[in-house]
CSV table of C-alpha atoms and ligand atoms in Angstrom, one decimal:
chain,number,residue,atom,x,y,z
A,1,MET,CA,0.0,0.0,0.0
A,2,ARG,CA,1.2,3.5,-0.7
A,3,VAL,CA,0.2,6.2,1.8
A,4,GLY,CA,0.4,10.0,1.2
A,5,VAL,CA,1.1,12.2,4.2
A,6,LEU,CA,0.4,16.0,4.4
A,7,THR,CA,0.5,18.7,7.1
A,8,GLY,CA,-1.8,21.8,6.6
A,9,GLY,CA,-2.6,25.1,8.3
A,10,GLY,CA,-0.5,26.9,10.9
A,11,ASP,CA,2.4,24.7,11.9
A,12,CYS,CA,2.9,23.5,15.5
A,13,PRO,CA,5.4,21.6,17.5
A,14,GLY,CA,4.9,17.8,17.2
A,15,LEU,CA,4.0,17.6,13.5
A,16,ASN,CA,7.3,15.9,12.8
A,17,ALA,CA,6.7,13.4,15.6
A,18,VAL,CA,3.5,12.4,14.0
A,19,ILE,CA,5.1,11.9,10.6
A,20,ARG,CA,7.9,9.9,12.2
A,21,ALA,CA,5.5,7.6,14.0
A,22,VAL,CA,3.3,7.1,10.9
A,23,VAL,CA,6.3,6.2,8.8
A,24,ARG,CA,8.2,4.1,11.2
A,25,LYS,CA,5.2,1.9,12.1
A,26,GLY,CA,3.9,1.9,8.4
A,27,VAL,CA,7.3,0.6,7.1
A,28,THR,CA,8.3,-1.8,9.9
A,29,VAL,CA,4.9,-3.3,10.9
A,30,HIS,CA,2.8,-3.1,7.7
A,31,GLY,CA,5.5,-2.8,4.9
A,32,PHE,CA,3.8,0.3,3.4
A,33,GLU,CA,5.5,2.9,1.1
A,34,PHE,CA,5.0,6.6,1.6
A,35,VAL,CA,4.7,9.7,-0.4
A,36,GLY,CA,5.3,13.1,1.3
A,37,TYR,CA,2.9,15.8,0.0
A,38,ARG,CA,4.4,19.3,0.3
A,39,ASP,CA,2.7,22.3,1.8
A,40,GLY,CA,-0.7,21.0,2.9
A,41,TRP,CA,-3.5,20.5,0.3
A,42,LYS,CA,-1.4,22.3,-2.3
A,43,GLY,CA,0.6,19.1,-2.5
A,44,PRO,CA,-2.0,16.7,-3.7
A,45,LEU,CA,-3.6,19.6,-5.6
A,46,GLU,CA,-0.5,20.3,-7.6
A,47,GLY,CA,1.2,16.9,-7.4
A,48,LEU,CA,4.0,18.4,-5.2
A,49,THR,CA,5.7,15.4,-3.6
A,50,MET,CA,8.9,14.4,-1.8
A,51,PRO,CA,10.4,11.1,-0.8
A,52,LEU,CA,9.2,10.0,2.7
A,53,GLY,CA,10.7,7.0,4.4
A,54,VAL,CA,12.5,6.0,7.6
A,55,GLU,CA,15.6,7.8,6.3
A,56,GLN,CA,13.9,11.2,6.0
A,57,CYS,CA,12.4,10.8,9.5
A,58,ARG,CA,15.8,10.3,11.3
A,59,GLY,CA,16.4,13.0,13.9
A,60,ILE,CA,13.0,14.8,13.4
A,61,LEU,CA,11.3,13.8,16.7
A,62,PRO,CA,12.4,16.9,18.7
A,63,ARG,CA,12.3,19.3,15.7
A,64,GLY,CA,9.6,21.9,15.5
A,65,GLY,CA,7.8,22.8,12.2
A,66,THR,CA,7.2,20.2,9.6
A,67,ILE,CA,9.5,18.6,7.1
A,68,LEU,CA,6.7,18.5,4.7
A,69,GLY,CA,6.0,22.2,4.8
A,70,SER,CA,2.5,23.7,5.2
A,71,SER,CA,0.0,26.1,3.6
A,72,ARG,CA,-3.5,27.2,4.0
A,73,THR,CA,-4.6,26.0,0.6
A,74,ASN,CA,-8.3,25.2,0.2
A,75,PRO,CA,-8.9,22.9,-2.8
A,76,PHE,CA,-12.6,23.6,-2.6
A,77,LYS,CA,-11.8,27.2,-3.6
A,78,VAL,CA,-10.0,26.0,-6.7
A,79,ASP,CA,-11.8,25.2,-9.9
A,80,GLY,CA,-11.8,21.4,-10.4
A,81,GLY,CA,-9.7,21.1,-7.2
A,82,VAL,CA,-11.3,17.8,-6.0
A,83,GLU,CA,-10.8,16.1,-9.4
A,84,ARG,CA,-7.2,17.3,-9.6
A,85,ILE,CA,-6.5,15.8,-6.2
A,86,LYS,CA,-8.1,12.5,-7.1
A,87,ASP,CA,-6.1,12.4,-10.4
A,88,ASN,CA,-2.9,13.3,-8.7
A,89,LEU,CA,-3.3,10.6,-6.1
A,90,ALA,CA,-4.1,8.0,-8.7
A,91,ALA,CA,-1.0,9.1,-10.8
A,92,ALA,CA,1.2,8.7,-7.8
A,93,GLY,CA,-0.3,5.3,-6.9
A,94,VAL,CA,-1.4,6.6,-3.6
A,95,ASP,CA,-4.2,4.5,-2.0
A,96,ALA,CA,-4.7,6.5,1.2
A,97,LEU,CA,-4.0,9.8,2.7
A,98,ILE,CA,-3.1,10.9,6.2
A,99,ALA,CA,-3.9,14.6,6.8
A,100,ILE,CA,-2.5,16.3,9.8
A,101,GLY,CA,-4.1,19.6,10.5
A,102,GLY,CA,-6.6,21.8,12.4
A,103,GLU,CA,-10.2,22.8,11.8
A,104,ASP,CA,-9.6,23.9,8.1
A,105,THR,CA,-7.3,21.1,6.9
A,106,LEU,CA,-9.5,18.5,8.6
A,107,GLY,CA,-12.6,20.2,7.3
A,108,VAL,CA,-11.3,19.6,3.8
A,109,ALA,CA,-10.4,16.0,4.8
A,110,THR,CA,-14.0,15.6,6.0
A,111,GLN,CA,-15.5,16.7,2.7
A,112,LEU,CA,-13.0,14.7,0.6
A,113,ALA,CA,-13.8,11.5,2.6
A,114,ASP,CA,-17.5,12.2,1.7
A,115,LEU,CA,-16.4,12.4,-1.9
A,116,GLY,CA,-14.7,9.0,-1.8
A,117,VAL,CA,-11.1,9.8,-0.9
A,118,ASP,CA,-9.7,7.3,1.6
A,119,VAL,CA,-8.4,9.8,4.2
A,120,VAL,CA,-7.6,9.6,8.0
A,121,GLY,CA,-7.1,12.8,10.1
A,122,VAL,CA,-4.8,13.7,12.9
A,123,PRO,CA,-5.8,16.8,14.9
A,124,LYS,CA,-3.1,19.5,15.6
A,125,THR,CA,-3.3,23.1,16.6
A,126,ILE,CA,-1.7,25.1,19.4
A,127,ASP,CA,-5.2,26.6,19.9
A,128,ASN,CA,-6.6,23.3,21.3
A,129,ASP,CA,-10.0,24.2,19.9
A,130,LEU,CA,-10.9,20.9,18.0
A,131,SER,CA,-13.9,19.1,19.4
A,132,GLY,CA,-13.7,15.4,19.7
A,133,THR,CA,-10.3,15.3,21.3
A,134,ASP,CA,-9.4,16.3,24.9
A,135,PHE,CA,-6.1,17.9,23.7
A,136,THR,CA,-4.3,18.6,20.4
A,137,PHE,CA,-0.5,18.4,20.3
A,138,GLY,CA,1.3,21.7,20.1
A,139,PHE,CA,-1.0,23.3,22.8
A,140,ASP,CA,1.2,22.1,25.7
A,141,THR,CA,4.3,23.5,24.1
A,142,ALA,CA,2.5,26.9,23.4
A,143,VAL,CA,1.2,27.0,27.0
A,144,ASN,CA,4.7,26.3,28.4
A,145,ILE,CA,6.2,29.1,26.2
A,146,ALA,CA,3.6,31.6,27.3
A,147,THR,CA,3.9,30.6,31.0
A,148,ASP,CA,7.7,31.0,30.8
A,149,ALA,CA,7.1,34.5,29.3
A,150,ILE,CA,4.6,35.4,32.0
A,151,ASP,CA,7.1,34.3,34.7
A,152,ARG,CA,9.7,36.5,33.3
A,153,LEU,CA,7.4,39.5,32.8
A,154,HIS,CA,6.4,39.4,36.5
A,155,THR,CA,9.9,40.4,37.6
A,156,THR,CA,10.4,43.2,35.2
A,157,ALA,CA,6.8,44.5,35.8
A,158,GLU,CA,7.4,44.6,39.6
A,159,SER,CA,10.7,46.4,39.1
A,160,HIS,CA,9.1,49.3,37.2
A,161,HIS,CA,5.6,49.2,38.8
A,162,ARG,CA,4.1,48.7,35.3
A,163,VAL,CA,1.2,46.9,33.9
A,164,LEU,CA,2.2,44.3,31.4
A,165,VAL,CA,-0.3,43.0,28.8
A,166,VAL,CA,0.6,39.7,27.2
A,167,GLU,CA,-1.1,38.9,23.9
A,168,VAL,CA,-1.2,35.2,23.0
A,169,MET,CA,-2.6,33.3,20.2
A,170,GLY,CA,-6.3,32.1,20.1
A,171,ARG,CA,-8.5,33.2,17.3
A,172,HIS,CA,-11.8,31.8,18.6
A,173,ALA,CA,-10.8,30.0,21.8
A,174,GLY,CA,-9.0,31.2,24.9
A,175,TRP,CA,-7.4,27.9,25.9
A,176,ILE,CA,-3.8,29.2,25.7
A,177,ALA,CA,-4.6,32.4,27.6
A,178,LEU,CA,-6.6,30.5,30.3
A,179,HIS,CA,-4.0,27.7,30.9
A,180,ALA,CA,-1.0,30.0,30.7
A,181,GLY,CA,-2.8,32.8,32.7
A,182,ILE,CA,-3.6,30.3,35.5
A,183,ALA,CA,-0.1,28.7,35.4
A,184,GLY,CA,1.5,32.2,35.4
A,185,GLY,CA,-0.6,33.8,38.1
A,186,ALA,CA,-2.1,36.5,35.8
A,187,SER,CA,-4.2,39.3,37.3
A,188,ALA,CA,-6.8,38.9,34.5
A,189,VAL,CA,-7.3,36.6,31.5
A,190,LEU,CA,-9.3,37.9,28.6
A,191,ILE,CA,-10.6,35.4,26.1
A,192,PRO,CA,-12.7,35.5,22.9
A,193,GLU,CA,-15.6,33.5,24.5
A,194,GLN,CA,-16.1,36.2,27.3
A,195,PRO,CA,-16.3,39.7,26.0
A,196,PHE,CA,-14.4,42.0,28.5
A,197,ASP,CA,-15.5,45.2,30.2
A,198,ILE,CA,-12.6,47.7,30.1
A,199,ASP,CA,-13.7,49.4,33.3
A,200,LYS,CA,-13.6,46.1,35.2
A,201,VAL,CA,-10.2,45.3,33.7
A,202,CYS,CA,-9.0,48.7,35.0
A,203,ALA,CA,-10.4,48.1,38.4
A,204,LEU,CA,-8.5,44.7,38.5
A,205,VAL,CA,-5.4,46.7,37.6
A,206,GLU,CA,-5.9,49.2,40.4
A,207,ALA,CA,-6.7,46.4,42.9
A,208,ARG,CA,-3.5,44.6,42.0
A,209,PHE,CA,-1.3,47.7,42.5
A,210,GLN,CA,-2.9,48.2,45.9
A,211,THR,CA,-1.4,44.9,47.0
A,212,GLN,CA,2.0,46.3,46.0
A,213,TYR,CA,2.3,43.9,43.0
A,214,SER,CA,2.2,44.7,39.4
A,215,PRO,CA,-0.5,43.4,37.2
A,216,ILE,CA,-0.1,40.9,34.3
A,217,ILE,CA,-3.0,40.9,31.9
A,218,VAL,CA,-3.1,37.9,29.5
A,219,VAL,CA,-5.3,38.5,26.4
A,220,SER,CA,-6.1,36.2,23.5
A,221,GLU,CA,-5.6,37.8,20.1
A,222,GLY,CA,-9.4,37.2,19.4
A,223,ALA,CA,-10.7,38.8,22.7
A,224,VAL,CA,-13.3,41.6,22.2
A,225,PRO,CA,-14.8,44.3,24.5
A,226,VAL,CA,-18.4,44.0,25.7
A,227,ASP,CA,-19.5,47.2,24.0
A,228,GLY,CA,-18.8,45.6,20.6
A,229,GLY,CA,-16.1,48.2,19.8
A,230,ASP,CA,-13.3,46.6,18.0
A,231,MET,CA,-9.9,46.8,19.7
A,232,THR,CA,-8.4,44.2,17.3
A,233,LEU,CA,-6.2,45.5,14.5
A,234,VAL,CA,-7.1,43.6,11.4
A,235,SER,CA,-4.9,43.8,8.4
A,236,GLY,CA,-7.8,43.2,5.9
A,237,GLU,CA,-6.1,40.1,4.6
A,238,VAL,CA,-8.3,37.0,4.4
A,239,ASP,CA,-7.0,33.5,3.9
A,240,ALA,CA,-8.5,30.8,1.7
A,241,PHE,CA,-10.7,29.7,4.6
A,242,GLY,CA,-12.1,33.2,5.2
A,243,HIS,CA,-10.0,34.0,8.3
A,244,VAL,CA,-8.9,37.6,8.8
A,245,ARG,CA,-5.5,38.2,10.3
A,246,LEU,CA,-5.8,39.1,13.9
A,247,GLY,CA,-3.4,41.1,16.1
A,248,GLY,CA,-3.1,44.3,18.0
A,249,ILE,CA,-5.4,43.8,20.9
A,250,GLY,CA,-2.5,43.9,23.3
A,251,ASP,CA,-1.3,47.3,22.3
A,252,ARG,CA,-4.7,48.7,22.2
A,253,LEU,CA,-5.5,47.3,25.6
A,254,ALA,CA,-2.2,48.6,27.1
A,255,SER,CA,-2.8,52.2,25.9
A,256,GLU,CA,-6.4,52.2,27.1
A,257,ILE,CA,-5.3,51.0,30.5
A,258,GLU,CA,-2.6,53.6,30.7
A,259,HIS,CA,-5.0,56.2,29.6
A,260,ARG,CA,-7.6,55.4,32.1
A,261,THR,CA,-5.5,54.4,35.2
A,262,GLY,CA,-2.5,56.7,34.7
A,263,LYS,CA,-0.3,53.6,35.3
A,264,GLU,CA,2.4,52.9,32.7
A,265,ALA,CA,1.4,49.9,30.7
A,266,ARG,CA,3.3,48.0,28.0
A,267,ALA,CA,2.3,45.2,25.6
A,268,VAL,CA,4.2,42.0,24.7
A,269,VAL,CA,3.0,40.1,21.7
A,270,LEU,CA,4.2,36.4,21.9
A,271,GLY,CA,3.0,35.7,18.3
A,272,HIS,CA,4.7,32.9,16.4
A,273,VAL,CA,7.3,32.2,19.2
A,274,GLN,CA,4.4,30.1,20.6
A,275,ARG,CA,4.4,27.9,17.6
A,276,GLY,CA,8.1,27.5,17.0
A,277,GLY,CA,10.9,25.3,18.3
A,278,THR,CA,11.0,21.9,20.1
A,279,PRO,CA,7.9,20.3,21.3
A,280,THR,CA,7.4,19.5,25.0
A,281,ALA,CA,7.7,15.8,26.1
A,282,PHE,CA,3.8,15.7,26.4
A,283,ASP,CA,3.4,16.9,22.8
A,284,ARG,CA,6.0,14.4,21.5
A,285,TRP,CA,4.1,11.6,23.3
A,286,LEU,CA,0.7,12.7,22.1
A,287,ALA,CA,1.8,13.3,18.6
A,288,THR,CA,3.6,9.9,18.4
A,289,ARG,CA,0.6,8.1,19.8
A,290,PHE,CA,-1.7,9.9,17.2
A,291,GLY,CA,0.7,8.8,14.4
A,292,LEU,CA,0.8,5.2,15.6
A,293,GLN,CA,-3.0,5.1,15.7
A,294,ALA,CA,-3.5,6.8,12.4
A,295,ILE,CA,-1.4,4.3,10.5
A,296,SER,CA,-3.3,1.4,12.2
A,297,ALA,CA,-6.5,3.1,11.0
A,298,VAL,CA,-5.2,3.1,7.4
A,299,ALA,CA,-4.1,-0.6,7.8
A,300,GLU,CA,-7.6,-1.5,8.9
A,301,GLY,CA,-9.3,0.6,6.2
A,302,ASP,CA,-11.0,2.7,8.9
A,303,PHE,CA,-11.2,5.8,6.7
A,304,GLY,CA,-13.1,9.0,7.4
A,305,THR,CA,-11.8,8.9,11.0
A,306,MET,CA,-9.9,11.3,13.2
A,307,MET,CA,-7.5,10.4,16.0
A,308,ALA,CA,-8.7,11.7,19.4
A,309,LEU,CA,-7.3,11.7,22.9
A,310,ARG,CA,-10.0,10.6,25.4
A,311,GLY,CA,-8.6,10.6,28.9
A,312,THR,CA,-5.4,8.6,28.3
A,313,ARG,CA,-6.6,6.6,25.4
A,314,ILE,CA,-6.2,7.3,21.8
A,315,GLU,CA,-9.6,6.6,20.1
A,316,ARG,CA,-11.0,7.1,16.6
A,317,VAL,CA,-13.9,9.4,16.0
A,318,PRO,CA,-15.7,10.2,12.7
A,319,LEU,CA,-13.9,13.2,11.0
A,320,ALA,CA,-17.2,15.0,10.8
A,321,GLU,CA,-17.6,14.8,14.6
A,322,GLY,CA,-14.0,16.2,15.1
A,323,THR,CA,-14.6,19.2,12.8
A,324,ALA,CA,-18.3,19.9,13.4
A,325,GLN,CA,-17.8,22.6,16.0
A,326,LEU,CA,-15.0,24.4,17.8
A,327,LYS,CA,-14.2,23.5,21.4
A,328,LEU,CA,-14.5,26.6,23.5
A,329,VAL,CA,-13.8,27.7,27.1
A,330,SER,CA,-17.0,27.2,29.1
A,331,PRO,CA,-18.2,29.8,31.5
A,332,GLU,CA,-17.5,27.4,34.4
A,333,GLU,CA,-13.9,26.9,33.3
A,334,TYR,CA,-13.5,30.7,33.0
A,335,ALA,CA,-15.1,31.2,36.5
A,336,GLU,CA,-12.4,29.0,38.0
A,337,ALA,CA,-9.6,31.4,36.8
A,338,GLN,CA,-11.6,34.5,37.9
A,339,VAL,CA,-11.1,33.6,41.6
A,340,PHE,CA,-7.5,34.8,41.0
A,341,PHE,CA,-8.2,38.0,39.2
A,342,GLY,CA,-7.2,41.3,40.7
B,401,F6P,O1,-4.3,28.3,13.8
B,401,F6P,C1,-3.6,28.6,15.0
B,401,F6P,C2,-3.2,30.0,15.0
B,401,F6P,O2,-2.1,29.9,15.9
B,401,F6P,C3,-4.2,31.0,15.5
B,401,F6P,O3,-4.3,31.2,16.9
B,401,F6P,C4,-3.7,32.3,14.8
B,401,F6P,O4,-4.7,33.2,14.6
B,401,F6P,C5,-3.2,31.8,13.5
B,401,F6P,O5,-2.7,30.4,13.8
B,401,F6P,C6,-2.1,32.6,13.0
B,401,F6P,O6,-1.3,32.0,12.0
B,401,F6P,P1,-0.6,32.6,10.8
B,401,F6P,O7,0.2,33.7,11.3
B,401,F6P,O8,0.2,31.4,10.2
B,401,F6P,O9,-1.6,33.0,9.8
């Protein structure tokens, strides 16, 4: 059997660990051959391949990024895209595909599965917002990077009696902000699911200064104020899946806080640092187990499925279930963190 592998969407630490596990078990246990598709769905769409075998996977377990490259290509936005993919898979003798991606990449996989392509999905995203799985790999690494940054910002904020606003990734879901904010002892965590009241944020800032400590405010890039006003700078650029580019909430918030409280406030945008570099041990473990289960699903002909972490078990769920809706922070989970605000 020949199996194609692709990684799509924003990269995240652990992608290479999945590829390695898929290939190692595929070759040694099942005797499969592999085709590496370059740059997400662009690979099968344009027939862009690279050799993929045990040799290419040596030394990649701890490496961030993806040896296959990635893109946000949406074949359903390209005329005849699906037919081109089917033709290219047939021409390369590829019997099945493993797609490693987030909501968009796996959304395409879901539709292709319905159209008769034999595909298995592996969920990845630092945002951890895919339903069907308890965690996606990449998230733990991002949270650790953000927590380390918050720890460092505490000491410099204290020295200068400043407010420090830390902007983290999270377009629709505030998981990174929530986990890193709790782990880092933030004075407030602002997430997309719970619009924030700027007056209340300023009150938390004042309260924190009264205890002789400096406030750290952690904000997701997709957080919005309650009055509906837009504090997020949008470049106007839209990707093939219709997402605008976010960014700027941290700066806006810092200047608003400074203006309203008279306290000096600075913003730090963690940005792509959260996605780069070596994965944590947890992410390597999770990514490896997803890869092992994905190639077993291919061997068993269990297509149209997505790998999912349920408790400590790796299970298979229908792709459609994994991509039907985003997993968001519930009001109860947010309320737990609120105990520490101020
Ligand atoms: O998809 C994950 C994510 O990290 C989002 O939180 C963020 O909005 C997006 O990627 C940004 O990715 P890029 O800069 O590659 O467009």
